[in-house]
Amino acid sequence: MSQEEQPLVSHLSELRKRIIWVLVIFLINLIITFVFVDPIYNFLVNDANRLFPEMGPIKLTVLGPGEILKVYFTVAGMAAIGLTLPFLLYHVWKFISPALEEREAKVAFRYIPLVLGMFLAGISFGYFLVFPLLYKFLYELGSSRFTISYTASNYFSFLNMMVVPFGLIFEMPVAVMFLSRIGILAPQTLVKVRKYAYFVMVIIASMISPPELTSHLAVATPMILLYEISIVISKWSWRKRQAMLAEQAAQFE
């Protein structure tokens, strides 16, 4: 094996080890959440009845014994992913930290709680605003024409599709802050592509919200605000980086 290949093999071995650790932690959490799947299921369904009181009690149905297991694994899997996320972020940090300077590695580690907090904020936004808005719209659209049956599998799949993406979208300010702090992303770049970013966000909002202006605005406005907040954060992080570099340069003069 050549000397050039040795670091690559070492990195791949390290990556495999950390993936295995994350998978083991996920499986442990999956077992735990599966034991408590009934309380989690009841919480989500009871909360749905609270979110949509005008629809009456929502009674979910299953189409066979196999679907019961599928629903239970879906609910337990959602909870297990949430519990595994802190460990996943830690192992990602451990994997990339050797490639960072000591200061950058410390900065990245301090961002882990912020990443978790913004992910939870995004999940909450999707669950308490976007999901009820779209679910109610589809119910009102179809109830006058169809007899609607709520299947547990479709309900939780729809919930996943509406909630999880917002957890990722809300990571934008954190990602921008980190990339600006280590000098990869300049605030001028964000300002330059602002109009294109707005266009993409409006398209995304129109795809995941009901086809009327109020719903579009309710989804697109927070995304645009997050982008503007990201620009402000990027400028602040960039200034701090420039000041730190200037201070280091002065020490060596």
PDB file of C-alpha atoms in Angstrom:
ATOM      1  CA  MET A   1       0.000   0.000   0.000  1.00  0.00           C
ATOM      2  CA  SER A   2       1.389   3.400  -1.010  1.00  0.00           C
ATOM      3  CA  GLN A   3       1.831   6.255   1.444  1.00  0.00           C
ATOM      4  CA  GLU A   4      -0.889   8.226  -0.389  1.00  0.00           C
ATOM      5  CA  GLU A   5      -3.402   5.412   0.096  1.00  0.00           C
ATOM      6  CA  GLN A   6      -2.755   4.979   3.830  1.00  0.00           C
ATOM      7  CA  PRO A   7      -4.460   8.238   4.973  1.00  0.00           C
ATOM      8  CA  LEU A   8      -7.486   7.458   2.766  1.00  0.00           C
ATOM      9  CA  VAL A   9      -7.846   3.966   4.203  1.00  0.00           C
ATOM     10  CA  SER A  10      -7.459   5.397   7.705  1.00  0.00           C
ATOM     11  CA  HIS A  11     -10.201   7.983   7.066  1.00  0.00           C
ATOM     12  CA  LEU A  12     -12.543   5.354   5.615  1.00  0.00           C
ATOM     13  CA  SER A  13     -11.921   3.094   8.600  1.00  0.00           C
ATOM     14  CA  GLU A  14     -12.650   5.985  10.970  1.00  0.00           C
ATOM     15  CA  LEU A  15     -15.817   6.844   9.042  1.00  0.00           C
ATOM     16  CA  ARG A  16     -17.024   3.236   9.151  1.00  0.00           C
ATOM     17  CA  LYS A  17     -16.391   3.039  12.893  1.00  0.00           C
ATOM     18  CA  ARG A  18     -18.402   6.191  13.564  1.00  0.00           C
ATOM     19  CA  ILE A  19     -21.261   5.082  11.281  1.00  0.00           C
ATOM     20  CA  ILE A  20     -21.422   1.788  13.169  1.00  0.00           C
ATOM     21  CA  TRP A  21     -21.523   3.664  16.505  1.00  0.00           C
ATOM     22  CA  VAL A  22     -24.375   5.872  15.302  1.00  0.00           C
ATOM     23  CA  LEU A  23     -26.299   2.845  13.993  1.00  0.00           C
ATOM     24  CA  VAL A  24     -25.836   1.012  17.310  1.00  0.00           C
ATOM     25  CA  ILE A  25     -27.096   4.063  19.226  1.00  0.00           C
ATOM     26  CA  PHE A  26     -30.045   4.356  16.836  1.00  0.00           C
ATOM     27  CA  LEU A  27     -30.970   0.684  17.314  1.00  0.00           C
ATOM     28  CA  ILE A  28     -30.797   1.063  21.105  1.00  0.00           C
ATOM     29  CA  ASN A  29     -33.023   4.142  20.911  1.00  0.00           C
ATOM     30  CA  LEU A  30     -35.371   2.318  18.532  1.00  0.00           C
ATOM     31  CA  ILE A  31     -35.797  -0.499  21.056  1.00  0.00           C
ATOM     32  CA  ILE A  32     -36.474   2.037  23.824  1.00  0.00           C
ATOM     33  CA  THR A  33     -38.991   4.023  21.762  1.00  0.00           C
ATOM     34  CA  PHE A  34     -40.674   0.818  20.570  1.00  0.00           C
ATOM     35  CA  VAL A  35     -41.250  -0.163  24.217  1.00  0.00           C
ATOM     36  CA  PHE A  36     -42.945   3.215  24.765  1.00  0.00           C
ATOM     37  CA  VAL A  37     -44.593   3.418  21.322  1.00  0.00           C
ATOM     38  CA  ASP A  38     -48.135   3.462  22.729  1.00  0.00           C
ATOM     39  CA  PRO A  39     -47.686   6.688  24.762  1.00  0.00           C
ATOM     40  CA  ILE A  40     -45.911   8.342  21.816  1.00  0.00           C
ATOM     41  CA  TYR A  41     -48.656   7.262  19.415  1.00  0.00           C
ATOM     42  CA  ASN A  42     -51.401   8.447  21.766  1.00  0.00           C
ATOM     43  CA  PHE A  43     -49.677  11.802  22.254  1.00  0.00           C
ATOM     44  CA  LEU A  44     -49.474  12.438  18.488  1.00  0.00           C
ATOM     45  CA  VAL A  45     -53.054  11.354  17.798  1.00  0.00           C
ATOM     46  CA  ASN A  46     -54.504  13.247  20.773  1.00  0.00           C
ATOM     47  CA  ASP A  47     -52.548  16.306  19.706  1.00  0.00           C
ATOM     48  CA  ALA A  48     -54.029  15.949  16.224  1.00  0.00           C
ATOM     49  CA  ASN A  49     -57.510  16.039  17.742  1.00  0.00           C
ATOM     50  CA  ARG A  50     -56.493  19.214  19.574  1.00  0.00           C
ATOM     51  CA  LEU A  51     -55.116  20.778  16.383  1.00  0.00           C
ATOM     52  CA  PHE A  52     -58.258  19.988  14.387  1.00  0.00           C
ATOM     53  CA  PRO A  53     -61.187  20.223  16.851  1.00  0.00           C
ATOM     54  CA  GLU A  54     -63.645  21.289  14.125  1.00  0.00           C
ATOM     55  CA  MET A  55     -63.109  17.949  12.325  1.00  0.00           C
ATOM     56  CA  GLY A  56     -64.229  15.900  15.302  1.00  0.00           C
ATOM     57  CA  PRO A  57     -62.207  13.026  16.777  1.00  0.00           C
ATOM     58  CA  ILE A  58     -59.716  11.636  14.270  1.00  0.00           C
ATOM     59  CA  LYS A  59     -59.961   7.835  14.185  1.00  0.00           C
ATOM     60  CA  LEU A  60     -57.065   6.219  12.380  1.00  0.00           C
ATOM     61  CA  THR A  61     -57.573   2.900  10.642  1.00  0.00           C
ATOM     62  CA  VAL A  62     -55.211   0.185   9.458  1.00  0.00           C
ATOM     63  CA  LEU A  63     -55.629  -2.071   6.438  1.00  0.00           C
ATOM     64  CA  GLY A  64     -54.199  -5.208   7.968  1.00  0.00           C
ATOM     65  CA  PRO A  65     -51.955  -6.687  10.679  1.00  0.00           C
ATOM     66  CA  GLY A  66     -48.813  -5.854   8.704  1.00  0.00           C
ATOM     67  CA  GLU A  67     -49.689  -2.174   8.660  1.00  0.00           C
ATOM     68  CA  ILE A  68     -49.928  -2.102  12.457  1.00  0.00           C
ATOM     69  CA  LEU A  69     -46.269  -3.099  12.648  1.00  0.00           C
ATOM     70  CA  LYS A  70     -45.375  -0.558   9.957  1.00  0.00           C
ATOM     71  CA  VAL A  71     -47.082   2.253  11.866  1.00  0.00           C
ATOM     72  CA  TYR A  72     -45.440   1.273  15.144  1.00  0.00           C
ATOM     73  CA  PHE A  73     -41.998   1.221  13.527  1.00  0.00           C
ATOM     74  CA  THR A  74     -42.697   4.573  11.842  1.00  0.00           C
ATOM     75  CA  VAL A  75     -43.651   6.218  15.142  1.00  0.00           C
ATOM     76  CA  ALA A  76     -40.808   4.590  17.075  1.00  0.00           C
ATOM     77  CA  GLY A  77     -38.354   5.403  14.266  1.00  0.00           C
ATOM     78  CA  MET A  78     -39.308   9.099  14.286  1.00  0.00           C
ATOM     79  CA  ALA A  79     -38.686   9.285  18.027  1.00  0.00           C
ATOM     80  CA  ALA A  80     -35.465   7.261  17.777  1.00  0.00           C
ATOM     81  CA  ILE A  81     -34.044   9.592  15.114  1.00  0.00           C
ATOM     82  CA  GLY A  82     -34.710  12.572  17.374  1.00  0.00           C
ATOM     83  CA  LEU A  83     -32.930  10.873  20.282  1.00  0.00           C
ATOM     84  CA  THR A  84     -30.006   9.840  18.071  1.00  0.00           C
ATOM     85  CA  LEU A  85     -29.422  13.286  16.563  1.00  0.00           C
ATOM     86  CA  PRO A  86     -27.134  14.590  19.386  1.00  0.00           C
ATOM     87  CA  PHE A  87     -24.927  11.497  19.070  1.00  0.00           C
ATOM     88  CA  LEU A  88     -24.869  11.840  15.277  1.00  0.00           C
ATOM     89  CA  LEU A  89     -23.736  15.463  15.526  1.00  0.00           C
ATOM     90  CA  TYR A  90     -21.051  14.536  18.043  1.00  0.00           C
ATOM     91  CA  HIS A  91     -19.606  11.818  15.784  1.00  0.00           C
ATOM     92  CA  VAL A  92     -19.725  14.124  12.763  1.00  0.00           C
ATOM     93  CA  TRP A  93     -17.739  16.659  14.789  1.00  0.00           C
ATOM     94  CA  LYS A  94     -15.236  13.995  15.902  1.00  0.00           C
ATOM     95  CA  PHE A  95     -14.759  12.890  12.294  1.00  0.00           C
ATOM     96  CA  ILE A  96     -14.185  16.359  10.806  1.00  0.00           C
ATOM     97  CA  SER A  97     -12.294  17.923  13.748  1.00  0.00           C
ATOM     98  CA  PRO A  98      -8.855  16.509  12.739  1.00  0.00           C
ATOM     99  CA  ALA A  99      -9.170  18.406   9.444  1.00  0.00           C
ATOM    100  CA  LEU A 100      -9.890  21.672  11.283  1.00  0.00           C
ATOM    101  CA  GLU A 101      -7.594  23.947  13.186  1.00  0.00           C
ATOM    102  CA  GLU A 102      -7.857  23.681  16.977  1.00  0.00           C
ATOM    103  CA  ARG A 103      -9.805  26.949  17.158  1.00  0.00           C
ATOM    104  CA  GLU A 104     -12.174  25.875  14.362  1.00  0.00           C
ATOM    105  CA  ALA A 105     -12.766  22.497  16.030  1.00  0.00           C
ATOM    106  CA  LYS A 106     -13.709  24.230  19.301  1.00  0.00           C
ATOM    107  CA  VAL A 107     -16.064  26.551  17.427  1.00  0.00           C
ATOM    108  CA  ALA A 108     -17.702  23.596  15.663  1.00  0.00           C
ATOM    109  CA  PHE A 109     -18.216  21.776  18.980  1.00  0.00           C
ATOM    110  CA  ARG A 110     -19.914  24.814  20.534  1.00  0.00           C
ATOM    111  CA  TYR A 111     -22.360  24.854  17.621  1.00  0.00           C
ATOM    112  CA  ILE A 112     -23.814  21.422  18.419  1.00  0.00           C
ATOM    113  CA  PRO A 113     -26.407  22.703  20.976  1.00  0.00           C
ATOM    114  CA  LEU A 114     -27.371  25.464  18.542  1.00  0.00           C
ATOM    115  CA  VAL A 115     -27.879  22.940  15.749  1.00  0.00           C
ATOM    116  CA  LEU A 116     -30.141  20.878  18.024  1.00  0.00           C
ATOM    117  CA  GLY A 117     -32.081  23.957  19.123  1.00  0.00           C
ATOM    118  CA  MET A 118     -32.707  25.168  15.561  1.00  0.00           C
ATOM    119  CA  PHE A 119     -33.721  21.672  14.456  1.00  0.00           C
ATOM    120  CA  LEU A 120     -36.301  21.515  17.255  1.00  0.00           C
ATOM    121  CA  ALA A 121     -37.506  25.010  16.339  1.00  0.00           C
ATOM    122  CA  GLY A 122     -37.974  23.907  12.729  1.00  0.00           C
ATOM    123  CA  ILE A 123     -39.796  20.752  13.789  1.00  0.00           C
ATOM    124  CA  SER A 124     -42.098  22.828  16.002  1.00  0.00           C
ATOM    125  CA  PHE A 125     -42.774  25.296  13.183  1.00  0.00           C
ATOM    126  CA  GLY A 126     -43.658  22.487  10.792  1.00  0.00           C
ATOM    127  CA  TYR A 127     -45.786  20.632  13.333  1.00  0.00           C
ATOM    128  CA  PHE A 128     -47.753  23.521  14.824  1.00  0.00           C
ATOM    129  CA  LEU A 129     -48.127  25.762  11.751  1.00  0.00           C
ATOM    130  CA  VAL A 130     -47.508  24.127   8.371  1.00  0.00           C
ATOM    131  CA  PHE A 131     -48.950  20.688   9.137  1.00  0.00           C
ATOM    132  CA  PRO A 132     -52.317  21.924  10.555  1.00  0.00           C
ATOM    133  CA  LEU A 133     -52.619  24.505   7.772  1.00  0.00           C
ATOM    134  CA  LEU A 134     -52.152  22.007   4.970  1.00  0.00           C
ATOM    135  CA  TYR A 135     -54.014  19.135   6.640  1.00  0.00           C
ATOM    136  CA  LYS A 136     -57.078  21.281   7.304  1.00  0.00           C
ATOM    137  CA  PHE A 137     -57.029  22.630   3.757  1.00  0.00           C
ATOM    138  CA  LEU A 138     -56.914  19.138   2.232  1.00  0.00           C
ATOM    139  CA  TYR A 139     -59.678  17.952   4.552  1.00  0.00           C
ATOM    140  CA  GLU A 140     -61.966  20.838   3.600  1.00  0.00           C
ATOM    141  CA  LEU A 141     -61.115  20.336  -0.065  1.00  0.00           C
ATOM    142  CA  GLY A 142     -62.010  16.660  -0.044  1.00  0.00           C
ATOM    143  CA  SER A 143     -64.781  16.348   2.570  1.00  0.00           C
ATOM    144  CA  SER A 144     -67.420  17.846   0.277  1.00  0.00           C
ATOM    145  CA  ARG A 145     -66.657  15.322  -2.486  1.00  0.00           C
ATOM    146  CA  PHE A 146     -65.321  12.199  -0.792  1.00  0.00           C
ATOM    147  CA  THR A 147     -65.786  10.035   2.269  1.00  0.00           C
ATOM    148  CA  ILE A 148     -62.477  10.494   4.038  1.00  0.00           C
ATOM    149  CA  SER A 149     -60.874   7.642   5.952  1.00  0.00           C
ATOM    150  CA  TYR A 150     -57.775   8.307   8.012  1.00  0.00           C
ATOM    151  CA  THR A 151     -55.274   5.464   7.687  1.00  0.00           C
ATOM    152  CA  ALA A 152     -52.530   5.480  10.304  1.00  0.00           C
ATOM    153  CA  SER A 153     -49.807   4.776   7.734  1.00  0.00           C
ATOM    154  CA  ASN A 154     -50.761   7.686   5.467  1.00  0.00           C
ATOM    155  CA  TYR A 155     -51.287  10.038   8.403  1.00  0.00           C
ATOM    156  CA  PHE A 156     -47.808   9.535   9.867  1.00  0.00           C
ATOM    157  CA  SER A 157     -46.142   9.522   6.427  1.00  0.00           C
ATOM    158  CA  PHE A 158     -47.806  12.862   5.701  1.00  0.00           C
ATOM    159  CA  LEU A 159     -46.747  14.166   9.118  1.00  0.00           C
ATOM    160  CA  ASN A 160     -43.139  13.185   8.424  1.00  0.00           C
ATOM    161  CA  MET A 161     -43.178  14.831   5.000  1.00  0.00           C
ATOM    162  CA  MET A 162     -44.500  18.118   6.394  1.00  0.00           C
ATOM    163  CA  VAL A 163     -42.426  18.367   9.579  1.00  0.00           C
ATOM    164  CA  VAL A 164     -38.914  16.971   9.041  1.00  0.00           C
ATOM    165  CA  PRO A 165     -37.908  19.266   6.106  1.00  0.00           C
ATOM    166  CA  PHE A 166     -38.470  22.344   8.275  1.00  0.00           C
ATOM    167  CA  GLY A 167     -36.083  20.971  10.869  1.00  0.00           C
ATOM    168  CA  LEU A 168     -33.435  21.002   8.139  1.00  0.00           C
ATOM    169  CA  ILE A 169     -34.439  24.403   6.724  1.00  0.00           C
ATOM    170  CA  PHE A 170     -34.068  26.007  10.161  1.00  0.00           C
ATOM    171  CA  GLU A 171     -30.416  24.916  10.204  1.00  0.00           C
ATOM    172  CA  MET A 172     -29.604  27.561   7.571  1.00  0.00           C
ATOM    173  CA  PRO A 173     -28.506  30.328  10.006  1.00  0.00           C
ATOM    174  CA  VAL A 174     -26.318  27.915  11.970  1.00  0.00           C
ATOM    175  CA  ALA A 175     -24.648  26.561   8.829  1.00  0.00           C
ATOM    176  CA  VAL A 176     -24.068  30.102   7.532  1.00  0.00           C
ATOM    177  CA  MET A 177     -22.628  31.209  10.878  1.00  0.00           C
ATOM    178  CA  PHE A 178     -20.168  28.322  10.974  1.00  0.00           C
ATOM    179  CA  LEU A 179     -19.077  28.625   7.343  1.00  0.00           C
ATOM    180  CA  SER A 180     -18.573  32.372   7.721  1.00  0.00           C
ATOM    181  CA  ARG A 181     -16.639  31.895  10.962  1.00  0.00           C
ATOM    182  CA  ILE A 182     -14.112  29.583   9.289  1.00  0.00           C
ATOM    183  CA  GLY A 183     -13.887  31.746   6.166  1.00  0.00           C
ATOM    184  CA  ILE A 184     -15.653  29.546   3.604  1.00  0.00           C
ATOM    185  CA  LEU A 185     -18.767  31.677   3.037  1.00  0.00           C
ATOM    186  CA  ALA A 186     -18.623  35.466   2.754  1.00  0.00           C
ATOM    187  CA  PRO A 187     -21.722  37.606   3.472  1.00  0.00           C
ATOM    188  CA  GLN A 188     -21.251  39.309   0.104  1.00  0.00           C
ATOM    189  CA  THR A 189     -22.045  36.001  -1.575  1.00  0.00           C
ATOM    190  CA  LEU A 190     -25.342  35.695   0.287  1.00  0.00           C
ATOM    191  CA  VAL A 191     -26.292  39.252  -0.665  1.00  0.00           C
ATOM    192  CA  LYS A 192     -25.350  38.631  -4.292  1.00  0.00           C
ATOM    193  CA  VAL A 193     -27.577  35.530  -4.659  1.00  0.00           C
ATOM    194  CA  ARG A 194     -30.420  36.908  -2.500  1.00  0.00           C
ATOM    195  CA  LYS A 195     -32.965  37.312  -5.332  1.00  0.00           C
ATOM    196  CA  TYR A 196     -32.306  33.781  -6.598  1.00  0.00           C
ATOM    197  CA  ALA A 197     -32.642  32.413  -3.057  1.00  0.00           C
ATOM    198  CA  TYR A 198     -35.983  34.217  -2.663  1.00  0.00           C
ATOM    199  CA  PHE A 199     -37.212  32.716  -5.914  1.00  0.00           C
ATOM    200  CA  VAL A 200     -36.280  29.193  -4.815  1.00  0.00           C
ATOM    201  CA  MET A 201     -37.902  29.664  -1.385  1.00  0.00           C
ATOM    202  CA  VAL A 202     -41.157  30.943  -2.918  1.00  0.00           C
ATOM    203  CA  ILE A 203     -41.250  27.895  -5.204  1.00  0.00           C
ATOM    204  CA  ILE A 204     -40.657  25.562  -2.244  1.00  0.00           C
ATOM    205  CA  ALA A 205     -43.379  27.321  -0.230  1.00  0.00           C
ATOM    206  CA  SER A 206     -45.857  27.005  -3.107  1.00  0.00           C
ATOM    207  CA  MET A 207     -45.098  23.281  -3.403  1.00  0.00           C
ATOM    208  CA  ILE A 208     -45.639  22.396   0.265  1.00  0.00           C
ATOM    209  CA  SER A 209     -48.510  24.747   1.141  1.00  0.00           C
ATOM    210  CA  PRO A 210     -52.158  25.014   0.029  1.00  0.00           C
ATOM    211  CA  PRO A 211     -52.718  26.879  -3.264  1.00  0.00           C
ATOM    212  CA  GLU A 212     -53.806  30.216  -1.820  1.00  0.00           C
ATOM    213  CA  LEU A 213     -51.895  33.391  -0.967  1.00  0.00           C
ATOM    214  CA  THR A 214     -52.217  33.332   2.837  1.00  0.00           C
ATOM    215  CA  SER A 215     -50.780  29.825   3.099  1.00  0.00           C
ATOM    216  CA  HIS A 216     -47.944  30.661   0.712  1.00  0.00           C
ATOM    217  CA  LEU A 217     -47.032  33.710   2.777  1.00  0.00           C
ATOM    218  CA  ALA A 218     -47.267  31.762   6.050  1.00  0.00           C
ATOM    219  CA  VAL A 219     -44.654  29.314   4.782  1.00  0.00           C
ATOM    220  CA  ALA A 220     -42.467  31.558   2.596  1.00  0.00           C
ATOM    221  CA  THR A 221     -42.164  34.480   5.028  1.00  0.00           C
ATOM    222  CA  PRO A 222     -40.325  32.540   7.807  1.00  0.00           C
ATOM    223  CA  MET A 223     -37.979  31.059   5.198  1.00  0.00           C
ATOM    224  CA  ILE A 224     -37.151  34.528   3.826  1.00  0.00           C
ATOM    225  CA  LEU A 225     -36.695  35.875   7.362  1.00  0.00           C
ATOM    226  CA  LEU A 226     -34.303  33.013   8.088  1.00  0.00           C
ATOM    227  CA  TYR A 227     -32.303  33.972   5.009  1.00  0.00           C
ATOM    228  CA  GLU A 228     -32.117  37.608   6.092  1.00  0.00           C
ATOM    229  CA  ILE A 229     -31.127  36.541   9.607  1.00  0.00           C
ATOM    230  CA  SER A 230     -28.457  34.353   8.014  1.00  0.00           C
ATOM    231  CA  ILE A 231     -27.030  37.393   6.182  1.00  0.00           C
ATOM    232  CA  VAL A 232     -26.860  39.401   9.418  1.00  0.00           C
ATOM    233  CA  ILE A 233     -25.244  36.479  11.246  1.00  0.00           C
ATOM    234  CA  SER A 234     -22.788  35.962   8.384  1.00  0.00           C
ATOM    235  CA  LYS A 235     -21.703  39.622   8.526  1.00  0.00           C
ATOM    236  CA  TRP A 236     -21.215  39.391  12.300  1.00  0.00           C
ATOM    237  CA  SER A 237     -19.244  36.131  12.060  1.00  0.00           C
ATOM    238  CA  TRP A 238     -17.164  37.488   9.190  1.00  0.00           C
ATOM    239  CA  ARG A 239     -16.255  40.638  11.142  1.00  0.00           C
ATOM    240  CA  LYS A 240     -15.258  38.552  14.153  1.00  0.00           C
ATOM    241  CA  ARG A 241     -13.078  36.388  11.923  1.00  0.00           C
ATOM    242  CA  GLN A 242     -11.418  39.404  10.314  1.00  0.00           C
ATOM    243  CA  ALA A 243     -10.761  40.987  13.712  1.00  0.00           C
ATOM    244  CA  MET A 244      -9.267  37.751  14.998  1.00  0.00           C
ATOM    245  CA  LEU A 245      -7.018  37.383  11.944  1.00  0.00           C
ATOM    246  CA  ALA A 246      -5.883  41.007  12.300  1.00  0.00           C
ATOM    247  CA  GLU A 247      -5.068  40.386  15.971  1.00  0.00           C
ATOM    248  CA  GLN A 248      -3.072  37.281  15.119  1.00  0.00           C
ATOM    249  CA  ALA A 249      -1.192  39.133  12.374  1.00  0.00           C
ATOM    250  CA  ALA A 250      -0.335  41.930  14.819  1.00  0.00           C
ATOM    251  CA  GLN A 251       1.128  39.427  17.266  1.00  0.00           C
ATOM    252  CA  PHE A 252       3.587  38.128  14.657  1.00  0.00           C
ATOM    253  CA  GLU A 253       4.770  41.594  13.601  1.00  0.00           C
TER     254      GLU A 253
END
